[in-house]
GROMACS .gro file of C-alpha atoms in nm:
model
  379
    1MET     CA    1  -0.628   9.194   2.678
    2VAL     CA    2  -0.864   9.006   2.894
    3ALA     CA    3  -0.864   8.650   3.006
    4ALA     CA    4  -0.903   8.317   2.836
    5ALA     CA    5  -1.150   8.110   3.027
    6SER     CA    6  -1.448   8.247   2.844
    7VAL     CA    7  -1.794   8.111   2.796
    8VAL     CA    8  -1.707   7.756   2.889
    9VAL     CA    9  -1.547   7.833   3.221
   10ALA     CA   10  -1.748   8.134   3.322
   11VAL     CA   11  -1.915   8.393   3.106
   12GLY     CA   12  -1.633   8.535   2.902
   13ALA     CA   13  -1.266   8.479   2.855
   14VAL     CA   14  -0.946   8.648   2.768
   15ALA     CA   15  -0.686   8.583   2.526
   16GLY     CA   16  -0.707   8.235   2.409
   17LEU     CA   17  -0.683   8.002   2.128
   18PHE     CA   18  -0.746   7.639   2.168
   19THR     CA   19  -0.849   7.528   2.513
   20ALA     CA   20  -0.816   7.176   2.645
   21LEU     CA   21  -1.150   7.097   2.804
   22GLY     CA   22  -1.227   6.904   3.114
   23ASP     CA   23  -1.462   6.609   3.131
   24ALA     CA   24  -1.702   6.710   2.857
   25GLY     CA   25  -1.739   6.422   2.622
   26GLY     CA   26  -1.380   6.339   2.535
   27GLY     CA   27  -1.258   6.129   2.823
   28GLU     CA   28  -0.940   6.176   3.018
   29ALA     CA   29  -0.709   6.153   2.718
   30ALA     CA   30  -0.894   6.406   2.508
   31ALA     CA   31  -0.770   6.759   2.457
   32ARG     CA   32  -1.048   6.949   2.290
   33PRO     CA   33  -1.062   7.316   2.193
   34GLN     CA   34  -1.260   7.556   2.407
   35VAL     CA   35  -1.382   7.904   2.343
   36SER     CA   36  -1.132   8.176   2.408
   37PRO     CA   37  -1.185   8.516   2.552
   38PRO     CA   38  -1.221   8.882   2.479
   39VAL     CA   39  -0.935   9.127   2.513
   40ARG     CA   40  -0.848   9.373   2.783
   41PRO     CA   41  -0.873   9.745   2.708
   42ASP     CA   42  -0.540   9.916   2.646
   43ALA     CA   43  -0.554  10.080   2.989
   44LEU     CA   44  -0.798   9.991   3.262
   45PRO     CA   45  -0.913  10.239   3.524
   46ALA     CA   46  -0.693  10.237   3.830
   47SER     CA   47  -0.836   9.979   4.069
   48PRO     CA   48  -0.844   9.999   4.449
   49SER     CA   49  -0.792   9.694   4.667
   50SER     CA   50  -0.995   9.384   4.596
   51SER     CA   51  -1.238   9.464   4.874
   52SER     CA   52  -1.379   9.762   4.689
   53SER     CA   53  -1.291   9.714   4.322
   54SER     CA   54  -1.558   9.674   4.060
   55PRO     CA   55  -1.527   9.460   3.746
   56PRO     CA   56  -1.459   9.623   3.409
   57PRO     CA   57  -1.764   9.693   3.198
   58SER     CA   58  -1.896   9.425   2.970
   59PRO     CA   59  -1.844   9.495   2.601
   60SER     CA   60  -2.153   9.600   2.413
   61ARG     CA   61  -2.233   9.469   2.069
   62SER     CA   62  -2.310   9.820   1.949
   63ALA     CA   63  -2.038  10.013   2.120
   64SER     CA   64  -1.733   9.911   2.322
   65PRO     CA   65  -1.597  10.105   2.619
   66SER     CA   66  -1.299  10.326   2.555
   67PRO     CA   67  -1.013  10.264   2.797
   68THR     CA   68  -0.968  10.513   3.080
   69PRO     CA   69  -0.613  10.649   3.098
   70ARG     CA   70  -0.417  10.561   3.411
   71LYS     CA   71  -0.324  10.893   3.565
   72SER     CA   72  -0.052  10.727   3.769
   73THR     CA   73   0.125  10.571   3.472
   74PRO     CA   74   0.419  10.772   3.336
   75ALA     CA   75   0.414  10.866   2.972
   76PRO     CA   76   0.568  10.589   2.763
   77THR     CA   77   0.904  10.630   2.602
   78PRO     CA   78   0.863  10.756   2.243
   79ARG     CA   79   0.874  10.470   1.998
   80ARG     CA   80   0.940  10.450   1.630
   81PRO     CA   81   0.626  10.496   1.419
   82ALA     CA   82   0.403  10.195   1.385
   83THR     CA   83   0.432  10.015   1.056
   84LYS     CA   84   0.211   9.762   0.893
   85GLU     CA   85   0.305   9.413   1.002
   86GLU     CA   86   0.400   9.128   0.778
   87PRO     CA   87   0.092   8.935   0.667
   88GLY     CA   88   0.004   8.605   0.826
   89THR     CA   89   0.095   8.423   0.505
   90THR     CA   90   0.462   8.422   0.607
   91ALA     CA   91   0.564   8.058   0.649
   92ALA     CA   92   0.518   7.950   1.009
   93ALA     CA   93   0.811   7.780   1.181
   94THR     CA   94   0.756   7.408   1.140
   95ARG     CA   95   0.889   7.342   1.492
   96LEU     CA   96   0.578   7.490   1.655
   97TYR     CA   97   0.295   7.246   1.716
   98ARG     CA   98  -0.047   7.293   1.557
   99HIS     CA   99  -0.320   7.130   1.763
  100PRO     CA  100  -0.562   6.950   1.529
  101ASP     CA  101  -0.875   7.042   1.726
  102SER     CA  102  -1.001   7.400   1.737
  103GLN     CA  103  -1.312   7.605   1.680
  104VAL     CA  104  -1.184   7.719   1.342
  105ALA     CA  105  -1.119   7.359   1.237
  106ASP     CA  106  -1.471   7.265   1.346
  107TRP     CA  107  -1.613   7.553   1.141
  108LEU     CA  108  -1.414   7.452   0.832
  109ARG     CA  109  -1.541   7.095   0.852
  110ALA     CA  110  -1.898   7.214   0.889
  111HIS     CA  111  -1.887   7.468   0.603
  112PRO     CA  112  -1.711   7.309   0.303
  113GLY     CA  113  -1.887   7.536   0.055
  114ASP     CA  114  -1.850   7.871   0.231
  115PRO     CA  115  -1.676   8.124  -0.001
  116ARG     CA  116  -1.460   8.243   0.290
  117ARG     CA  117  -1.334   7.895   0.365
  118ASP     CA  118  -1.008   7.892   0.168
  119VAL     CA  119  -0.889   8.224   0.307
  120ILE     CA  120  -0.965   8.122   0.665
  121ALA     CA  121  -0.815   7.776   0.618
  122ASN     CA  122  -0.492   7.898   0.462
  123ARG     CA  123  -0.426   8.209   0.666
  124ILE     CA  124  -0.561   8.113   1.010
  125ALA     CA  125  -0.628   7.742   1.056
  126GLY     CA  126  -0.299   7.642   0.898
  127HIS     CA  127  -0.087   7.815   1.163
  128PRO     CA  128   0.019   7.676   1.500
  129ALA     CA  129  -0.144   7.835   1.800
  130ALA     CA  130  -0.162   7.807   2.178
  131VAL     CA  131  -0.366   7.551   2.371
  132TRP     CA  132  -0.546   7.693   2.674
  133PHE     CA  133  -0.625   7.513   3.001
  134THR     CA  134  -0.887   7.724   3.170
  135ASP     CA  135  -1.110   7.504   3.382
  136HIS     CA  136  -1.039   7.393   3.736
  137THR     CA  137  -1.084   7.019   3.684
  138PRO     CA  138  -0.791   6.861   3.866
  139ALA     CA  139  -0.884   6.496   3.814
  140THR     CA  140  -0.825   6.502   3.437
  141LEU     CA  141  -0.576   6.787   3.406
  142THR     CA  142  -0.257   6.581   3.387
  143SER     CA  143  -0.393   6.355   3.116
  144ARG     CA  144  -0.523   6.652   2.917
  145VAL     CA  145  -0.188   6.828   2.927
  146ARG     CA  146  -0.009   6.504   2.843
  147ALA     CA  147  -0.236   6.450   2.542
  148VAL     CA  148  -0.106   6.774   2.390
  149THR     CA  149   0.259   6.744   2.487
  150SER     CA  150   0.289   6.382   2.379
  151ALA     CA  151   0.126   6.454   2.043
  152ALA     CA  152   0.367   6.741   1.989
  153ALA     CA  153   0.666   6.530   2.094
  154ALA     CA  154   0.564   6.257   1.848
  155GLN     CA  155   0.590   6.517   1.570
  156GLY     CA  156   0.912   6.667   1.703
  157ARG     CA  157   0.737   7.001   1.754
  158VAL     CA  158   0.698   7.254   2.035
  159PRO     CA  159   0.354   7.311   2.187
  160VAL     CA  160   0.248   7.642   2.340
  161LEU     CA  161   0.040   7.592   2.656
  162VAL     CA  162  -0.154   7.853   2.851
  163PRO     CA  163  -0.248   7.765   3.211
  164TYR     CA  164  -0.526   8.003   3.309
  165ALA     CA  165  -0.683   7.917   3.642
  166ILE     CA  166  -0.544   8.167   3.894
  167PRO     CA  167  -0.799   8.266   4.163
  168ASP     CA  168  -0.971   8.603   4.102
  169ARG     CA  169  -0.889   8.561   3.737
  170ASP     CA  170  -0.972   8.872   3.535
  171CYS     CA  171  -1.077   9.048   3.857
  172GLY     CA  172  -1.441   8.950   3.809
  173GLY     CA  173  -1.455   9.051   3.441
  174HIS     CA  174  -1.558   8.841   3.141
  175SER     CA  175  -1.317   8.561   3.229
  176GLU     CA  176  -1.384   8.546   3.599
  177GLY     CA  177  -1.331   8.210   3.760
  178GLY     CA  178  -1.032   7.992   3.821
  179ALA     CA  179  -0.933   7.787   4.122
  180PRO     CA  180  -1.124   7.854   4.445
  181ASP     CA  181  -0.810   7.961   4.633
  182LEU     CA  182  -0.432   7.962   4.601
  183ASP     CA  183  -0.386   7.630   4.780
  184ALA     CA  184  -0.614   7.469   4.522
  185TYR     CA  185  -0.429   7.654   4.246
  186ASP     CA  186  -0.091   7.528   4.367
  187ALA     CA  187  -0.226   7.172   4.358
  188TRP     CA  188  -0.368   7.237   4.008
  189ILE     CA  189  -0.027   7.354   3.890
  190ASP     CA  190   0.133   7.037   4.030
  191ARG     CA  191  -0.103   6.831   3.816
  192PHE     CA  192  -0.044   7.056   3.514
  193ALA     CA  193   0.332   7.016   3.548
  194ALA     CA  194   0.300   6.638   3.573
  195GLY     CA  195   0.169   6.632   3.215
  196LEU     CA  196   0.451   6.831   3.058
  197GLY     CA  197   0.672   6.534   2.981
  198SER     CA  198   1.041   6.586   2.907
  199GLY     CA  199   1.036   6.771   2.575
  200GLU     CA  200   1.053   7.138   2.486
  201VAL     CA  201   0.733   7.321   2.580
  202ILE     CA  202   0.649   7.692   2.588
  203VAL     CA  203   0.426   7.795   2.880
  204VAL     CA  204   0.250   8.132   2.869
  205LEU     CA  205   0.175   8.151   3.240
  206GLU     CA  206  -0.154   8.311   3.341
  207PRO     CA  207  -0.234   8.606   3.112
  208ASP     CA  208  -0.327   8.922   3.308
  209SER     CA  209  -0.209   8.773   3.637
  210VAL     CA  210   0.066   9.032   3.686
  211ALA     CA  211  -0.046   9.330   3.475
  212GLN     CA  212  -0.395   9.324   3.624
  213SER     CA  213  -0.287   9.263   3.983
  214ALA     CA  214  -0.364   9.620   4.092
  215CYS     CA  215  -0.721   9.500   4.151
  216LEU     CA  216  -0.594   9.297   4.449
  217SER     CA  217  -0.503   9.415   4.796
  218ALA     CA  218  -0.132   9.437   4.873
  219GLY     CA  219  -0.151   9.112   5.066
  220GLY     CA  220  -0.351   8.940   4.794
  221ARG     CA  221  -0.103   9.054   4.533
  222ALA     CA  222   0.192   8.922   4.734
  223ASP     CA  223   0.021   8.586   4.779
  224ARG     CA  224  -0.058   8.563   4.407
  225PHE     CA  225   0.299   8.647   4.313
  226ALA     CA  226   0.431   8.379   4.550
  227SER     CA  227   0.208   8.121   4.379
  228LEU     CA  228   0.320   8.235   4.034
  229ALA     CA  229   0.686   8.206   4.132
  230ARG     CA  230   0.616   7.860   4.268
  231ALA     CA  231   0.432   7.763   3.949
  232GLY     CA  232   0.735   7.842   3.736
  233ARG     CA  233   0.967   7.645   3.964
  234VAL     CA  234   0.735   7.344   3.969
  235MET     CA  235   0.704   7.335   3.590
  236LYS     CA  236   1.076   7.374   3.527
  237ASP     CA  237   1.154   7.107   3.790
  238ALA     CA  238   0.907   6.870   3.623
  239ASP     CA  239   1.040   6.938   3.273
  240PRO     CA  240   1.381   7.111   3.254
  241ALA     CA  241   1.317   7.171   2.883
  242ALA     CA  242   1.004   7.376   2.958
  243ARG     CA  243   1.026   7.750   2.886
  244VAL     CA  244   0.805   7.954   3.117
  245TYR     CA  245   0.711   8.315   3.041
  246TYR     CA  246   0.544   8.567   3.275
  247ASP     CA  247   0.279   8.832   3.210
  248ALA     CA  248   0.420   9.170   3.100
  249GLY     CA  249   0.087   9.312   2.981
  250HIS     CA  250   0.152   9.518   2.668
  251SER     CA  251   0.309   9.842   2.551
  252GLY     CA  252  -0.012  10.043   2.594
  253TRP     CA  253  -0.062   9.954   2.959
  254HIS     CA  254   0.187   9.993   3.246
  255ALA     CA  255   0.524  10.167   3.227
  256PRO     CA  256   0.812   9.917   3.198
  257ALA     CA  257   0.951   9.998   3.545
  258ARG     CA  258   0.618   9.936   3.718
  259GLN     CA  259   0.558   9.612   3.532
  260ALA     CA  260   0.914   9.492   3.595
  261GLY     CA  261   0.878   9.557   3.968
  262TRP     CA  262   0.573   9.332   3.986
  263LEU     CA  263   0.734   9.070   3.762
  264LYS     CA  264   1.036   9.048   3.989
  265GLN     CA  265   0.808   8.980   4.287
  266ALA     CA  266   0.637   8.706   4.083
  267GLY     CA  267   0.964   8.524   4.015
  268ALA     CA  268   1.017   8.634   3.655
  269ALA     CA  269   1.378   8.740   3.718
  270SER     CA  270   1.484   8.398   3.849
  271ALA     CA  271   1.617   8.130   3.617
  272ASP     CA  272   1.472   7.872   3.856
  273SER     CA  273   1.120   7.971   3.756
  274SER     CA  274   1.136   8.187   3.443
  275ASP     CA  275   1.263   8.218   3.089
  276GLY     CA  276   1.132   8.571   3.050
  277VAL     CA  277   0.807   8.754   2.974
  278PHE     CA  278   0.519   8.757   2.728
  279SER     CA  279   0.322   9.055   2.597
  280ASN     CA  280   0.032   9.165   2.377
  281VAL     CA  281  -0.185   8.859   2.443
  282SER     CA  282  -0.524   8.928   2.283
  283ASN     CA  283  -0.420   9.280   2.195
  284PHE     CA  284  -0.323   9.471   1.882
  285HIS     CA  285  -0.005   9.669   1.945
  286THR     CA  286   0.258   9.651   1.673
  287THR     CA  287   0.544   9.408   1.700
  288ALA     CA  288   0.789   9.701   1.688
  289ASP     CA  289   0.627   9.863   1.992
  290GLU     CA  290   0.617   9.533   2.178
  291VAL     CA  291   0.984   9.463   2.104
  292ASP     CA  292   1.084   9.802   2.246
  293TYR     CA  293   0.857   9.760   2.546
  294ASP     CA  294   0.962   9.404   2.627
  295ARG     CA  295   1.330   9.493   2.606
  296ALA     CA  296   1.271   9.785   2.842
  297VAL     CA  297   1.090   9.555   3.085
  298LEU     CA  298   1.370   9.297   3.067
  299ASP     CA  299   1.638   9.562   3.117
  300THR     CA  300   1.465   9.686   3.431
  301LEU     CA  301   1.378   9.337   3.552
  302GLY     CA  302   1.740   9.223   3.561
  303GLY     CA  303   1.810   8.855   3.610
  304PRO     CA  304   2.005   8.628   3.375
  305ALA     CA  305   2.098   8.761   3.032
  306SER     CA  306   1.922   8.457   2.887
  307LEU     CA  307   1.577   8.592   2.978
  308GLY     CA  308   1.378   8.681   2.669
  309ALA     CA  309   1.027   8.768   2.553
  310VAL     CA  310   0.753   8.618   2.340
  311ILE     CA  311   0.495   8.836   2.165
  312ASP     CA  312   0.139   8.758   2.059
  313THR     CA  313   0.125   8.868   1.694
  314SER     CA  314  -0.205   8.707   1.605
  315ARG     CA  315  -0.402   9.028   1.539
  316ASN     CA  316  -0.150   9.314   1.537
  317GLY     CA  317  -0.094   9.350   1.162
  318ASN     CA  318  -0.233   9.705   1.153
  319GLY     CA  319  -0.150   9.796   1.512
  320ALA     CA  320  -0.393   9.912   1.778
  321PRO     CA  321  -0.687  10.136   1.683
  322ALA     CA  322  -0.617  10.505   1.734
  323ASP     CA  323  -0.941  10.546   1.931
  324GLY     CA  324  -0.847  10.277   2.180
  325GLU     CA  325  -1.123  10.039   2.074
  326TRP     CA  326  -1.046   9.690   2.207
  327CYS     CA  327  -1.352   9.476   2.141
  328ASP     CA  328  -1.332   9.320   1.793
  329PRO     CA  329  -1.223   9.652   1.638
  330GLY     CA  330  -1.257   9.686   1.263
  331GLY     CA  331  -0.962   9.738   1.032
  332ARG     CA  332  -0.730   9.497   1.213
  333ARG     CA  333  -0.522   9.236   1.032
  334LEU     CA  334  -0.326   8.923   1.106
  335GLY     CA  335   0.027   8.986   1.229
  336ARG     CA  336   0.350   8.799   1.179
  337ALA     CA  337   0.319   8.425   1.151
  338PRO     CA  338   0.418   8.221   1.456
  339THR     CA  339   0.788   8.140   1.465
  340LEU     CA  340   1.068   8.052   1.705
  341THR     CA  341   1.316   8.240   1.486
  342THR     CA  342   1.258   8.614   1.510
  343GLY     CA  343   1.603   8.749   1.425
  344MET     CA  344   1.557   9.000   1.708
  345GLY     CA  345   1.777   9.009   2.016
  346ARG     CA  346   1.598   8.899   2.336
  347ILE     CA  347   1.278   8.821   2.142
  348ASP     CA  348   1.243   8.445   2.157
  349ALA     CA  349   0.927   8.393   1.953
  350TYR     CA  350   0.627   8.541   1.783
  351LEU     CA  351   0.323   8.334   1.882
  352TRP     CA  352  -0.047   8.320   1.812
  353VAL     CA  353  -0.182   8.304   2.165
  354LYS     CA  354  -0.523   8.445   2.080
  355LEU     CA  355  -0.679   8.262   1.786
  356PRO     CA  356  -0.776   8.513   1.514
  357GLY     CA  357  -1.148   8.500   1.460
  358GLU     CA  358  -1.244   8.419   1.818
  359SER     CA  359  -1.456   8.714   1.924
  360ASP     CA  360  -1.394   8.953   2.212
  361GLY     CA  361  -1.769   8.978   2.256
  362CYS     CA  362  -1.882   9.239   2.001
  363ARG     CA  363  -1.880   9.052   1.669
  364GLY     CA  364  -1.998   8.731   1.836
  365GLU     CA  365  -2.037   8.568   2.173
  366PRO     CA  366  -1.722   8.614   2.383
  367GLY     CA  367  -1.463   8.355   2.294
  368THR     CA  368  -1.654   8.194   2.009
  369PHE     CA  369  -1.529   8.162   1.653
  370THR     CA  370  -1.692   8.423   1.430
  371PRO     CA  371  -1.621   8.359   1.059
  372SER     CA  372  -1.699   8.712   0.944
  373TYR     CA  373  -1.445   8.850   1.191
  374ALA     CA  374  -1.187   8.586   1.096
  375TYR     CA  375  -1.232   8.665   0.727
  376ASP     CA  376  -1.193   9.039   0.784
  377LEU     CA  377  -0.865   8.977   0.969
  378ALA     CA  378  -0.732   8.735   0.707
  379ARG     CA  379  -0.825   8.883   0.373
   0.00000   0.00000   0.00000
């Protein structure tokens, strides 16, 4: 997957959904949707230290780059065959919060007569999804987070929040940007945490920040992991009911042992900062593969038995394309509806972190809602 800051924060973005904007138009109490980003290829080329790494190629509208296999990554454990996922019409858990503002909602209001409207409204817009915070605007951050958490608390529902402002975000790719340095990021996280309130909140902490950390030098990686561990502690101190999940990439990327080693350094094995891991954000791998992968990561990670995983199921209904295509690939479908009740051991939730219909950059501008793509996923 790729990042979530997208067009509004930089040029592209990764795995988002709704994004709470900064100062643009809405005032301090407003939490408006922002464009969300393209996805990361299933396996990026091995990256040297940050001093010599180059950003991943930009997706082309006519042809998207095929991922380059990582020669250093061990072959994955064989998994059961991929099966078609349950359609997105499965009733979503009513406890998850659906933010009323989004690009898809804006499109529906503006196109009342479009023949695709009912399908998109019923199968996409009607489901709860994550709210992204991607811009480094400290002055209004607390009020923007509080606008979402307080609205969710008033309904007795659980919001899913995605802080996405780590320095060197996306390693200079489509979603480059973030805080200017880790000191600024730590202060940004303090303000983010101050808006959480006291109710149950799910935090998907910094997509790509662990799985993509090979682009950093060893020292840069250690510093990033220290800030991530701190971020989890700060949020859980501010709101003991907050559930914080760390970046596990996805089943087509790093081997579980490698990913778990990084996650442990980032604080994901500590109950003081973590409730577990998340995977498949903005990607397409089947829920079955992600369940197997996440359990393998958790087994290797260690830590409390209470640690679990959440999986982005927004676009994985048909699994990942066989050819490795990652930029708005055709033939994909909605996955399982968002729910906090999975019936699967150590799998805490299925979530829609990436909003279906927001382009990776091939069917539309990166991170923008593209109705033709949304309709293809939903029909």
